[in-house]
Coordinates of C-alpha atoms in Angstrom, one line a residue:
Chain A
M27 CA -19.6 20.9 35.6
K28 CA -20.2 17.9 33.3
T29 CA -22.7 19.0 30.7
Q30 CA -22.4 15.7 28.9
R31 CA -25.4 13.5 28.7
W32 CA -24.8 9.8 29.1
F33 CA -25.7 9.0 25.5
T34 CA -23.6 11.7 23.9
P35 CA -20.4 9.5 23.6
W36 CA -22.5 6.8 22.1
L37 CA -24.0 9.1 19.5
L38 CA -20.5 10.1 18.5
L39 CA -19.3 6.6 18.6
G40 CA -22.3 5.3 16.7
P41 CA -21.0 4.9 13.2
A42 CA -17.7 3.5 14.3
L43 CA -19.5 1.1 16.6
V44 CA -21.8 -0.2 13.8
W45 CA -18.8 -0.7 11.6
L46 CA -16.8 -2.4 14.3
L47 CA -19.6 -4.8 14.9
V48 CA -20.9 -5.4 11.4
F49 CA -17.7 -5.1 9.3
N50 CA -15.0 -6.2 11.7
L51 CA -16.1 -8.4 14.5
W52 CA -19.0 -10.2 12.8
P53 CA -16.9 -11.2 9.7
A54 CA -14.2 -12.5 12.0
I55 CA -16.7 -14.8 13.7
N56 CA -18.5 -15.7 10.6
T57 CA -15.3 -16.8 8.9
V58 CA -14.9 -19.5 11.4
V59 CA -18.6 -20.5 11.1
L60 CA -18.4 -20.5 7.3
A61 CA -15.3 -22.7 7.3
F62 CA -17.5 -25.6 8.6
T63 CA -20.1 -25.2 5.8
N64 CA -20.4 -25.7 2.1
A65 CA -21.7 -22.2 1.4
K66 CA -21.7 -21.2 -2.3
P67 CA -21.2 -17.8 -3.9
L68 CA -24.8 -17.7 -5.1
G69 CA -26.2 -18.4 -1.6
G70 CA -27.2 -21.3 0.6
G71 CA -24.9 -23.7 2.4
S72 CA -25.2 -26.2 5.2
F73 CA -23.0 -27.5 8.0
T74 CA -20.5 -30.0 6.8
G75 CA -18.3 -30.5 9.8
V76 CA -14.6 -30.7 9.1
A77 CA -15.0 -31.7 5.4
N78 CA -13.3 -28.5 4.3
F79 CA -10.3 -29.2 6.4
E80 CA -10.1 -32.8 5.2
R81 CA -10.2 -31.5 1.6
M82 CA -7.2 -29.3 2.4
L83 CA -5.1 -32.3 3.2
N84 CA -5.4 -33.5 -0.4
D85 CA -5.2 -30.0 -2.1
D86 CA -2.0 -29.8 -4.2
Q87 CA -2.7 -26.2 -5.0
L88 CA -2.7 -25.3 -1.4
V89 CA 0.8 -26.9 -1.0
Y90 CA 2.0 -24.9 -4.1
A91 CA 0.5 -21.7 -2.6
L92 CA 2.2 -22.2 0.7
V93 CA 5.5 -23.0 -0.8
N94 CA 5.2 -20.0 -3.1
S95 CA 4.4 -17.8 0.0
I96 CA 7.6 -19.1 1.8
V97 CA 9.8 -18.5 -1.3
Y98 CA 8.2 -15.1 -1.7
M99 CA 8.9 -14.1 1.9
L100 CA 12.4 -15.5 1.9
I101 CA 13.4 -13.5 -1.2
C102 CA 11.5 -10.3 -0.3
L103 CA 12.9 -10.1 3.2
P104 CA 16.6 -9.4 2.6
L105 CA 15.9 -7.2 -0.4
L106 CA 13.3 -5.1 1.3
L107 CA 15.3 -5.0 4.5
F108 CA 18.4 -3.4 2.9
L109 CA 17.5 -1.7 -0.5
P110 CA 15.1 0.8 1.1
L111 CA 17.6 1.5 3.8
L112 CA 20.2 2.4 1.1
L113 CA 17.7 4.7 -0.6
A114 CA 17.0 6.3 2.8
V115 CA 20.7 6.9 3.4
L116 CA 20.9 8.5 0.0
L117 CA 18.0 10.8 0.8
E118 CA 19.2 11.6 4.3
K119 CA 21.5 14.5 3.4
K120 CA 19.5 17.5 2.4
L121 CA 21.1 18.2 -1.0
P122 CA 19.3 20.5 -3.4
G123 CA 16.4 18.8 -5.1
I124 CA 16.2 16.0 -2.5
T125 CA 12.4 16.5 -2.0
F126 CA 11.9 15.8 -5.7
F127 CA 13.8 12.5 -5.5
R128 CA 12.0 11.5 -2.4
T129 CA 8.6 12.1 -4.0
A130 CA 9.7 10.3 -7.2
F131 CA 11.0 7.3 -5.3
Y132 CA 7.6 7.1 -3.6
T133 CA 5.5 7.1 -6.8
P134 CA 5.4 3.3 -7.2
V135 CA 3.8 3.0 -3.8
I136 CA 0.8 5.2 -4.6
A137 CA 0.2 3.5 -8.0
S138 CA -2.3 0.7 -8.0
A139 CA -0.8 -2.7 -8.0
V140 CA -2.9 -3.4 -11.1
V141 CA -1.3 -0.5 -13.0
V142 CA 2.2 -1.6 -11.9
A143 CA 1.6 -5.2 -12.8
L144 CA 0.4 -4.3 -16.3
I145 CA 3.5 -2.2 -16.7
W146 CA 5.6 -5.2 -15.7
T147 CA 3.8 -7.4 -18.1
W148 CA 4.8 -5.1 -20.9
L149 CA 8.4 -4.7 -19.6
L150 CA 8.9 -8.5 -19.2
E151 CA 7.2 -9.9 -22.2
D152 CA 9.3 -11.8 -24.8
R153 CA 9.8 -8.7 -27.0
G154 CA 9.6 -6.2 -24.1
L155 CA 12.1 -3.7 -22.9
V156 CA 13.9 -6.0 -20.4
N157 CA 14.5 -8.8 -22.8
G158 CA 15.4 -6.3 -25.6
L159 CA 18.0 -4.5 -23.5
A160 CA 19.4 -7.8 -22.1
Q161 CA 19.9 -9.1 -25.6
Q162 CA 21.3 -5.8 -26.8
L163 CA 23.9 -5.7 -24.0
G164 CA 24.7 -9.4 -24.6
F165 CA 23.4 -10.8 -21.3
L166 CA 20.9 -13.0 -23.1
T167 CA 21.1 -14.7 -26.5
E168 CA 17.4 -15.3 -26.7
P169 CA 14.5 -13.9 -24.7
L170 CA 13.8 -15.2 -21.3
P171 CA 10.1 -16.2 -20.9
F172 CA 9.6 -14.2 -17.6
L173 CA 5.8 -14.6 -17.8
S174 CA 5.6 -18.4 -18.2
G175 CA 6.8 -21.1 -16.1
R176 CA 6.1 -21.4 -12.4
W177 CA 9.3 -20.0 -10.9
L178 CA 10.1 -17.3 -13.5
L179 CA 6.5 -16.0 -13.0
L180 CA 7.0 -16.1 -9.2
F181 CA 10.4 -14.3 -9.4
S182 CA 8.9 -11.7 -11.8
A183 CA 6.1 -11.1 -9.2
I184 CA 8.6 -10.8 -6.4
S185 CA 10.7 -8.3 -8.4
L186 CA 7.5 -6.3 -8.8
T187 CA 6.6 -6.5 -5.1
V188 CA 10.2 -5.4 -4.2
W189 CA 10.2 -2.5 -6.6
K190 CA 6.8 -1.3 -5.4
G191 CA 7.7 -1.6 -1.8
L192 CA 11.1 0.3 -2.0
G193 CA 9.5 3.7 -1.4
Y194 CA 7.2 2.6 1.4
Y195 CA 10.0 1.1 3.6
M196 CA 12.4 3.9 2.6
I197 CA 10.1 6.5 4.3
I198 CA 9.9 4.4 7.4
Y199 CA 13.8 4.1 7.5
L200 CA 14.1 7.8 6.7
S201 CA 12.4 8.8 9.9
A202 CA 14.5 6.3 11.9
L203 CA 17.7 7.6 10.5
G204 CA 17.1 11.0 12.1
N205 CA 17.7 9.2 15.5
V206 CA 21.0 7.7 14.5
S207 CA 23.7 9.7 16.3
R208 CA 25.8 12.1 14.1
Q209 CA 28.6 12.1 16.7
L210 CA 28.9 8.3 16.3
H211 CA 29.2 8.8 12.5
E212 CA 31.8 11.5 12.9
A213 CA 33.8 9.6 15.4
A214 CA 33.8 6.6 13.1
A215 CA 34.9 8.8 10.2
V216 CA 37.7 10.3 12.3
D217 CA 38.8 6.8 13.1
G218 CA 39.2 6.2 9.4
A219 CA 36.1 4.1 8.8
G220 CA 34.9 4.4 5.2
P221 CA 31.2 4.8 4.1
I222 CA 30.7 1.1 3.8
R223 CA 32.2 0.3 7.2
R224 CA 30.1 3.1 8.8
F225 CA 26.9 1.8 7.1
W226 CA 27.4 -1.6 8.8
S227 CA 28.8 -0.4 12.1
V228 CA 26.8 2.8 12.7
T229 CA 23.8 3.0 10.5
V230 CA 22.6 -0.6 10.7
P231 CA 22.8 -1.0 14.5
G232 CA 21.2 2.5 14.8
V233 CA 18.1 1.4 13.0
R234 CA 17.9 -2.1 14.5
T235 CA 14.4 -1.7 15.9
T236 CA 13.1 -0.3 12.6
M237 CA 14.6 -3.3 10.8
L238 CA 12.6 -5.6 13.0
L239 CA 9.5 -3.6 12.2
V240 CA 10.2 -3.6 8.5
S241 CA 10.9 -7.4 8.5
V242 CA 7.5 -8.0 10.2
L243 CA 5.8 -5.7 7.7
V244 CA 7.5 -7.4 4.7
T245 CA 6.6 -10.9 6.1
V246 CA 3.0 -10.0 6.5
S247 CA 2.7 -8.4 3.1
A248 CA 4.5 -11.3 1.3
L249 CA 2.0 -13.7 2.9
R250 CA -0.9 -11.5 1.7
V251 CA 0.3 -11.1 -1.9
F252 CA -2.5 -11.2 -4.5
T253 CA -2.7 -8.6 -7.2
E254 CA 0.9 -9.0 -8.6
L255 CA 0.4 -12.7 -9.2
F256 CA -3.2 -12.4 -10.4
V257 CA -2.4 -9.8 -13.0
L258 CA 0.9 -11.2 -14.2
T259 CA -0.7 -14.6 -14.7
N260 CA -3.8 -12.9 -16.2
G261 CA -5.9 -14.5 -13.5
T262 CA -4.9 -18.1 -14.3
G263 CA -2.3 -18.6 -11.5
G264 CA 0.3 -19.7 -14.0
P265 CA 0.9 -23.1 -15.6
G266 CA -1.4 -25.6 -13.9
G267 CA -2.4 -22.9 -11.3
R268 CA 1.0 -23.5 -9.6
T269 CA 2.0 -19.8 -9.3
M270 CA -0.9 -19.0 -7.0
S271 CA -0.7 -17.4 -3.6
L272 CA -3.0 -18.3 -0.7
V273 CA -5.1 -15.2 -1.2
M274 CA -5.4 -16.0 -4.9
L275 CA -6.8 -19.4 -4.0
I276 CA -9.3 -17.7 -1.6
Q277 CA -10.3 -15.3 -4.4
M278 CA -10.7 -18.2 -6.9
Y279 CA -13.2 -20.0 -4.7
S280 CA -15.1 -16.8 -4.1
R281 CA -17.0 -16.6 -7.4
G282 CA -18.8 -18.4 -10.1
F283 CA -20.6 -21.7 -10.2
T284 CA -17.5 -23.6 -9.1
G285 CA -17.0 -21.3 -6.1
H286 CA -17.0 -22.6 -2.6
L287 CA -17.2 -20.0 0.1
G288 CA -16.9 -22.6 2.8
Y289 CA -13.6 -23.9 1.5
A290 CA -12.5 -20.3 0.9
S291 CA -13.2 -19.5 4.5
A292 CA -11.2 -22.5 5.7
L293 CA -8.3 -21.3 3.6
S294 CA -8.8 -17.9 5.2
L295 CA -8.3 -19.5 8.5
V296 CA -5.0 -20.9 7.2
L297 CA -4.0 -17.4 6.3
F298 CA -5.0 -16.2 9.8
V299 CA -2.8 -18.9 11.4
I300 CA 0.3 -18.0 9.4
T301 CA -0.1 -14.3 9.8
I302 CA -1.2 -14.0 13.4
G303 CA 2.3 -14.4 14.9
P304 CA 3.8 -11.5 12.9
M305 CA 0.6 -9.4 13.3
L306 CA 0.8 -9.7 17.1
L307 CA 4.4 -8.8 17.0
L308 CA 3.5 -5.7 14.9
L309 CA 0.9 -4.6 17.4
R310 CA 3.4 -4.9 20.2
L311 CA 6.0 -2.9 18.2
N312 CA 3.4 -0.3 17.5
R313 CA 2.3 0.1 21.1
K314 CA 5.9 0.4 22.2
A315 CA 6.5 3.2 19.6
A316 CA 3.3 5.0 20.7
Chain B
M24 CA 7.6 13.6 12.0
T25 CA 8.8 17.1 11.4
Q26 CA 12.1 16.0 10.0
L27 CA 10.5 14.8 6.8
S28 CA 7.7 17.3 6.4
T29 CA 10.0 20.3 6.5
P30 CA 12.8 19.7 4.0
P31 CA 14.2 23.1 3.2
A32 CA 15.1 21.9 -0.3
G33 CA 16.4 25.2 -1.6
A34 CA 18.0 26.5 1.5
P35 CA 21.2 24.4 1.9
A36 CA 22.0 25.0 -1.8
K37 CA 22.7 28.7 -1.2
T38 CA 24.9 28.2 1.9
P39 CA 28.4 27.6 0.9
A40 CA 30.1 24.3 2.0
S41 CA 32.0 26.1 4.7
S42 CA 28.9 27.1 6.7
P43 CA 29.0 25.5 10.2
K44 CA 25.6 23.9 9.7
R45 CA 26.8 22.1 6.6
R46 CA 30.0 21.0 8.2
R47 CA 28.1 19.3 11.0
R48 CA 26.2 17.3 8.6
G49 CA 29.0 16.2 6.3
S50 CA 31.7 13.7 7.1
G51 CA 34.0 16.6 7.8
F52 CA 36.5 16.2 5.0
G53 CA 36.5 19.2 2.7
T54 CA 38.2 17.4 -0.2
M55 CA 35.8 14.5 0.0
R56 CA 32.7 16.6 -0.1
R57 CA 32.7 17.3 -3.8
R58 CA 33.3 13.7 -4.8
E59 CA 30.8 12.5 -2.3
K60 CA 28.2 14.9 -3.5
L61 CA 28.7 13.9 -7.1
L62 CA 28.5 10.2 -6.2
R63 CA 25.3 10.8 -4.3
Y64 CA 23.7 12.5 -7.3
V65 CA 24.8 9.7 -9.6
L66 CA 23.3 7.1 -7.3
L67 CA 20.1 9.3 -6.9
L68 CA 19.8 9.5 -10.7
F69 CA 20.3 5.8 -11.0
A70 CA 17.5 5.1 -8.4
L71 CA 15.3 7.7 -10.3
V72 CA 15.7 5.7 -13.5
V73 CA 14.8 2.5 -11.7
T74 CA 11.8 3.8 -9.9
V75 CA 10.2 6.2 -12.4
G76 CA 11.6 4.8 -15.7
P77 CA 8.9 2.1 -16.0
F78 CA 6.2 4.7 -15.8
V79 CA 7.8 6.9 -18.4
W80 CA 8.2 3.9 -20.7
Q81 CA 4.5 3.1 -20.3
L82 CA 3.5 6.7 -21.0
S83 CA 5.7 6.7 -24.0
T84 CA 4.2 3.4 -25.3
S85 CA 0.7 4.8 -24.8
L86 CA 1.6 7.7 -27.1
K87 CA 3.1 5.7 -29.9
G88 CA 0.9 5.4 -33.1
A89 CA 0.0 2.1 -34.8
G90 CA 2.7 2.9 -37.4
E91 CA 5.5 3.0 -34.9
N92 CA 7.4 -0.1 -34.1
I93 CA 7.3 -0.5 -30.3
Y94 CA 9.5 -3.6 -30.2
T95 CA 12.7 -2.0 -31.7
A96 CA 16.0 -3.3 -30.3
T97 CA 17.0 0.2 -29.3
P98 CA 14.2 1.5 -27.1
Q99 CA 12.7 4.8 -28.2
F100 CA 11.5 6.8 -25.3
I101 CA 10.3 9.8 -27.3
P102 CA 7.4 8.8 -29.6
S103 CA 8.2 9.8 -33.2
N104 CA 4.5 10.8 -33.8
P105 CA 2.8 11.3 -30.5
T106 CA -0.9 10.5 -30.7
F107 CA -3.9 10.1 -28.4
D108 CA -5.4 7.4 -30.6
N109 CA -4.7 4.7 -28.1
Y110 CA -6.7 6.5 -25.5
L111 CA -9.6 6.6 -27.8
R112 CA -9.2 2.9 -28.5
V113 CA -9.4 2.3 -24.7
A114 CA -12.7 4.2 -24.6
E115 CA -14.0 2.2 -27.6
T116 CA -13.1 -1.1 -25.9
I117 CA -14.3 -0.6 -22.4
P118 CA -16.6 2.1 -20.9
V119 CA -13.5 3.7 -19.3
L120 CA -15.2 7.0 -18.4
S121 CA -17.9 5.2 -16.5
Y122 CA -15.3 3.0 -14.8
A123 CA -13.5 6.2 -13.7
K124 CA -16.7 7.6 -12.5
N125 CA -17.4 4.4 -10.5
S126 CA -13.9 4.5 -8.9
L127 CA -14.5 8.2 -8.0
I128 CA -17.9 7.4 -6.4
V129 CA -16.3 4.6 -4.3
A130 CA -13.4 6.8 -3.3
A131 CA -15.8 9.7 -2.4
M132 CA -17.8 7.4 -0.2
A133 CA -14.6 6.2 1.5
V134 CA -13.4 9.7 2.1
V135 CA -16.7 11.0 3.6
G136 CA -17.3 7.9 5.7
N137 CA -13.9 7.9 7.2
A138 CA -13.7 11.6 7.7
V139 CA -17.0 11.7 9.6
G140 CA -17.0 8.3 11.3
A141 CA -13.3 8.4 12.5
T142 CA -13.5 12.1 13.6
L143 CA -16.6 11.6 15.7
A144 CA -15.4 8.3 17.3
G145 CA -11.8 9.6 17.7
F146 CA -13.1 12.6 19.6
A147 CA -15.3 10.6 21.9
L148 CA -12.6 8.1 22.6
A149 CA -10.0 10.8 23.4
K150 CA -11.9 13.5 25.2
L151 CA -15.1 12.0 26.8
H152 CA -15.3 9.7 29.7
F153 CA -17.8 6.9 29.6
R154 CA -18.3 3.3 30.5
G155 CA -17.3 0.9 27.7
R156 CA -14.5 3.0 26.3
T157 CA -11.7 0.6 27.3
L158 CA -13.7 -2.3 25.9
F159 CA -14.3 -0.5 22.6
L160 CA -10.6 0.2 22.3
A161 CA -9.6 -3.3 23.1
L162 CA -12.0 -4.6 20.4
V163 CA -10.6 -2.2 17.8
L164 CA -7.1 -3.3 18.6
G165 CA -8.2 -6.9 18.3
T166 CA -9.6 -6.4 14.8
L167 CA -6.3 -4.8 13.7
V168 CA -4.4 -8.1 13.9
L169 CA -6.6 -9.5 11.2
P170 CA -5.3 -8.9 7.7
G171 CA -8.3 -7.8 5.5
E172 CA -7.9 -10.8 3.3
V173 CA -8.7 -13.2 6.2
T174 CA -12.2 -11.9 6.5
I175 CA -12.8 -11.0 2.9
I176 CA -15.0 -14.0 2.2
S177 CA -17.4 -13.4 5.1
Q178 CA -17.3 -9.7 4.4
Y179 CA -18.7 -10.7 1.0
V180 CA -21.4 -12.8 2.6
T181 CA -22.4 -9.9 4.8
V182 CA -22.5 -7.5 1.8
R183 CA -24.5 -10.0 -0.2
S184 CA -27.1 -10.5 2.6
L185 CA -27.5 -6.7 2.8
G186 CA -28.5 -6.9 -0.9
L187 CA -25.4 -5.0 -2.0
A188 CA -23.5 -7.6 -4.0
D189 CA -22.5 -6.1 -7.4
T190 CA -23.1 -2.5 -6.3
L191 CA -20.7 0.4 -5.7
V192 CA -22.1 0.9 -2.2
G193 CA -21.2 -2.7 -1.5
V194 CA -17.6 -1.9 -2.6
A195 CA -17.3 1.2 -0.4
L196 CA -19.2 0.0 2.6
P197 CA -16.9 -2.3 4.6
T198 CA -14.0 0.2 4.8
A199 CA -16.2 3.3 5.0
V200 CA -15.2 3.7 8.6
A201 CA -11.8 2.0 9.1
M202 CA -10.8 1.1 12.6
L203 CA -7.2 2.2 12.0
N204 CA -8.4 5.7 11.1
V205 CA -10.5 5.8 14.4
L206 CA -7.3 5.1 16.3
L207 CA -5.3 7.8 14.3
M208 CA -8.0 10.4 15.0
R209 CA -8.1 9.4 18.6
A210 CA -4.3 10.0 18.8
A211 CA -4.7 13.4 17.2
F212 CA -7.4 14.5 19.6
M213 CA -5.4 13.2 22.5
A214 CA -2.5 15.5 21.5
I215 CA -4.7 18.5 22.3
P216 CA -3.8 19.8 25.8
D217 CA -6.5 19.2 28.3
E218 CA -6.3 22.8 29.5
M219 CA -7.6 24.1 26.2
D220 CA -10.5 21.8 26.5
E221 CA -11.2 22.5 30.2
A222 CA -11.7 26.2 29.6
A223 CA -14.5 25.2 27.2
V224 CA -16.0 22.8 29.7
I225 CA -16.0 25.5 32.4
D226 CA -17.7 27.9 30.0
G227 CA -20.5 25.3 29.7
A228 CA -19.7 24.1 26.2
S229 CA -21.4 20.9 25.2
A230 CA -19.4 17.9 23.8
W231 CA -20.6 18.9 20.3
Q232 CA -19.4 22.5 20.7
R233 CA -16.0 21.3 22.1
L234 CA -15.6 19.1 19.1
I235 CA -16.4 21.9 16.6
H236 CA -14.6 24.8 18.3
V237 CA -11.6 23.2 20.1
G238 CA -11.2 19.8 18.5
L239 CA -11.6 20.2 14.8
P240 CA -9.2 23.2 14.3
N241 CA -6.5 21.2 16.0
V242 CA -6.8 17.9 14.1
R243 CA -6.9 19.2 10.5
G244 CA -3.5 17.7 9.7
M245 CA -4.5 14.2 10.7
L246 CA -7.9 14.6 9.1
S247 CA -6.3 15.4 5.7
V248 CA -4.0 12.5 6.1
I249 CA -6.7 9.9 6.6
T250 CA -8.8 11.3 3.8
I251 CA -5.9 11.2 1.4
F252 CA -5.2 7.6 2.4
A253 CA -8.9 6.7 2.1
F254 CA -9.0 8.2 -1.4
I255 CA -5.9 6.4 -2.6
G256 CA -6.8 3.2 -0.9
A257 CA -10.2 3.1 -2.5
W258 CA -9.0 4.2 -6.0
D259 CA -6.2 1.6 -6.1
D260 CA -8.1 -1.3 -4.5
F261 CA -8.4 -4.4 -6.7
L262 CA -9.2 -7.6 -4.7
W263 CA -12.3 -6.4 -3.0
P264 CA -14.1 -4.9 -6.0
L265 CA -13.1 -7.9 -8.0
I266 CA -15.0 -10.1 -5.5
V267 CA -18.0 -7.9 -5.1
L268 CA -18.6 -6.8 -8.7
T269 CA -19.8 -9.2 -11.4
D270 CA -21.5 -7.1 -14.0
P271 CA -18.9 -5.4 -16.2
Q272 CA -21.0 -2.3 -16.2
N273 CA -20.3 -1.8 -12.6
Y274 CA -16.5 -2.3 -12.6
T275 CA -14.2 0.2 -11.1
L276 CA -11.1 1.3 -13.0
T277 CA -8.7 -1.3 -11.6
V278 CA -11.0 -4.2 -12.3
G279 CA -11.9 -2.7 -15.7
L280 CA -8.2 -2.5 -16.6
Q281 CA -7.6 -6.1 -15.8
Y282 CA -10.6 -6.9 -18.0
L283 CA -9.2 -4.7 -20.8
S284 CA -5.8 -6.5 -20.7
G285 CA -7.6 -9.9 -20.9
A286 CA -9.6 -8.7 -23.9
F287 CA -6.7 -6.9 -25.6
T288 CA -3.5 -8.8 -25.0
A289 CA -2.4 -8.1 -28.5
N290 CA -2.0 -4.4 -28.3
P291 CA 0.4 -3.1 -25.6
R292 CA -0.2 0.5 -26.7
V293 CA -3.9 0.4 -25.7
I294 CA -3.2 -1.3 -22.4
A295 CA -0.5 1.3 -21.8
A296 CA -3.1 4.0 -22.4
G297 CA -5.5 2.3 -20.0
T298 CA -2.9 2.1 -17.2
M299 CA -2.1 5.8 -17.7
I300 CA -5.8 6.7 -17.3
A301 CA -5.8 5.0 -13.9
F302 CA -2.4 6.3 -12.9
I303 CA -2.4 9.9 -13.9
P304 CA -5.2 11.1 -11.6
I305 CA -3.6 9.5 -8.6
V306 CA -0.3 11.0 -9.4
I307 CA -1.9 14.4 -9.5
V308 CA -3.6 13.9 -6.2
F309 CA -0.3 12.7 -4.8
A310 CA 1.8 15.5 -6.2
T311 CA -0.6 18.2 -4.9
L312 CA -0.9 16.8 -1.5
Q313 CA 2.4 15.2 -0.9
R314 CA 3.3 17.5 2.0
F315 CA 0.5 15.9 4.1
F316 CA 1.2 12.6 2.6
F317 CA 4.7 12.1 4.0
R318 CA 3.6 13.3 7.4
G319 CA 0.8 10.7 7.3
V320 CA 3.0 7.9 6.1
E321 CA 5.1 8.5 9.2
E322 CA 2.2 8.6 11.6
G323 CA 0.2 5.8 10.1
A324 CA 2.9 3.8 8.4
I325 CA 2.8 1.0 10.8
K326 CA -0.7 -0.2 9.8
G327 CA 0.5 -3.5 8.3

């Protein structure tokens, strides 16, 4: 009955197998290998033992980057945990025109981070819309320099990440809200619970698992941030390169005559170490969902 | 997944508030409904201004002529004399058409590679029995825990040793068959009932015929999803082309835009026009295909 020849599956699997080996497994192994060399962007490189890791111990920029990552994560987490959920609750009732709103709220997600960061640059500059409106409305007496200074730059980038992420997590919540029991909502309403009370006692517990998923996704993406910071600082990493992320450091060492692929690979291993926990959790959550 | 992809936007509007279907959805208080509805629309409009406003402001800036003050205290959303001059200035400053073409080439390679590679492998993994299948799946899952940025440097070393540094093929190659898409296609093929397939096997169909006649017609939904995602992912990508490409002639649109803003910090109108050139095509793709899109986000959202 089996008309299948032994090599048929492998023919079909061929392209994926090549990509798995050449562009997934090999780079993973080679990252570890490269981390112990002084490879340069233009080629060459020899084994240098743990030199790259010793260098890390005295690298102030790495410390700044790690601190930035933690701050990034800590601010993004609560905001992206709750704001998208509120949006999803707004979209949940099928009012006329709701599809339009859903699509519109999702637009920032599909735009390139470069496009969005350039829009932010224009909005946040000294004479931009945000400073203009804030002064007009009396919140500020003089423009706030959002795009200079280590922390203001970081906060501006965070606001961008949060804004761009709203729609993404909103959609994840929206599918989870379908499983929150209507009876529970109605029972709570009959008992006289207002919308805010019902949000905390019915909606939030109802999407608990999804909140765990979202917090893991937010954590990982905060640790991987690159484009927002790169474009907002015009590639400089802010004053003294102190508004860099880990990925920005990796990118910085990837090119030019001052580049150092060995050190960049060692930094990649740091990124691996700080992301592996959440990534494994993510894989678990996914398999449970599947 | 169906909840989202089938929003009968117009239908509930016609049913009066007293219809039983509506009552079940609402909080059950007739007097509250009007106010709640109004409040909901106010909040929706507020969220709309926050999420879409910045794009509108950028579009408006890109259409304002050199004579119009773009820094006025009271923001002017409607340009007094709309002009496409800024778009011409973009084209004079950077080879924007060739950058767009480069982005399109990279995106096309990503679409074709993923559509073909993930479909073939997904079918084999879902419907054929062979030794090594479990190992293959385990390795695929293993690679998914690595964020792309972790291996980006050694990825560059690989592409360089293939002689593809600073080429568009080098940009497209590493993600031309993404492992996540292989898993998504496998899931889609697995959803086809075995009985359908068995009939074909009994009739003596080869694996290839089963893929064409039984498999493909049933996975079109997922196939469109992964191709849309491949297109948008490639079009929007910045870090990887930034690492691979060095010659400004070869830049993709995103890298070219960053280059433009570095060269032209003084004129927000021109940068605004540049961002619109990168943004508008993707919005059109998105708006046309959004039905598939939301289904896909739900199925593949969890990619990390």
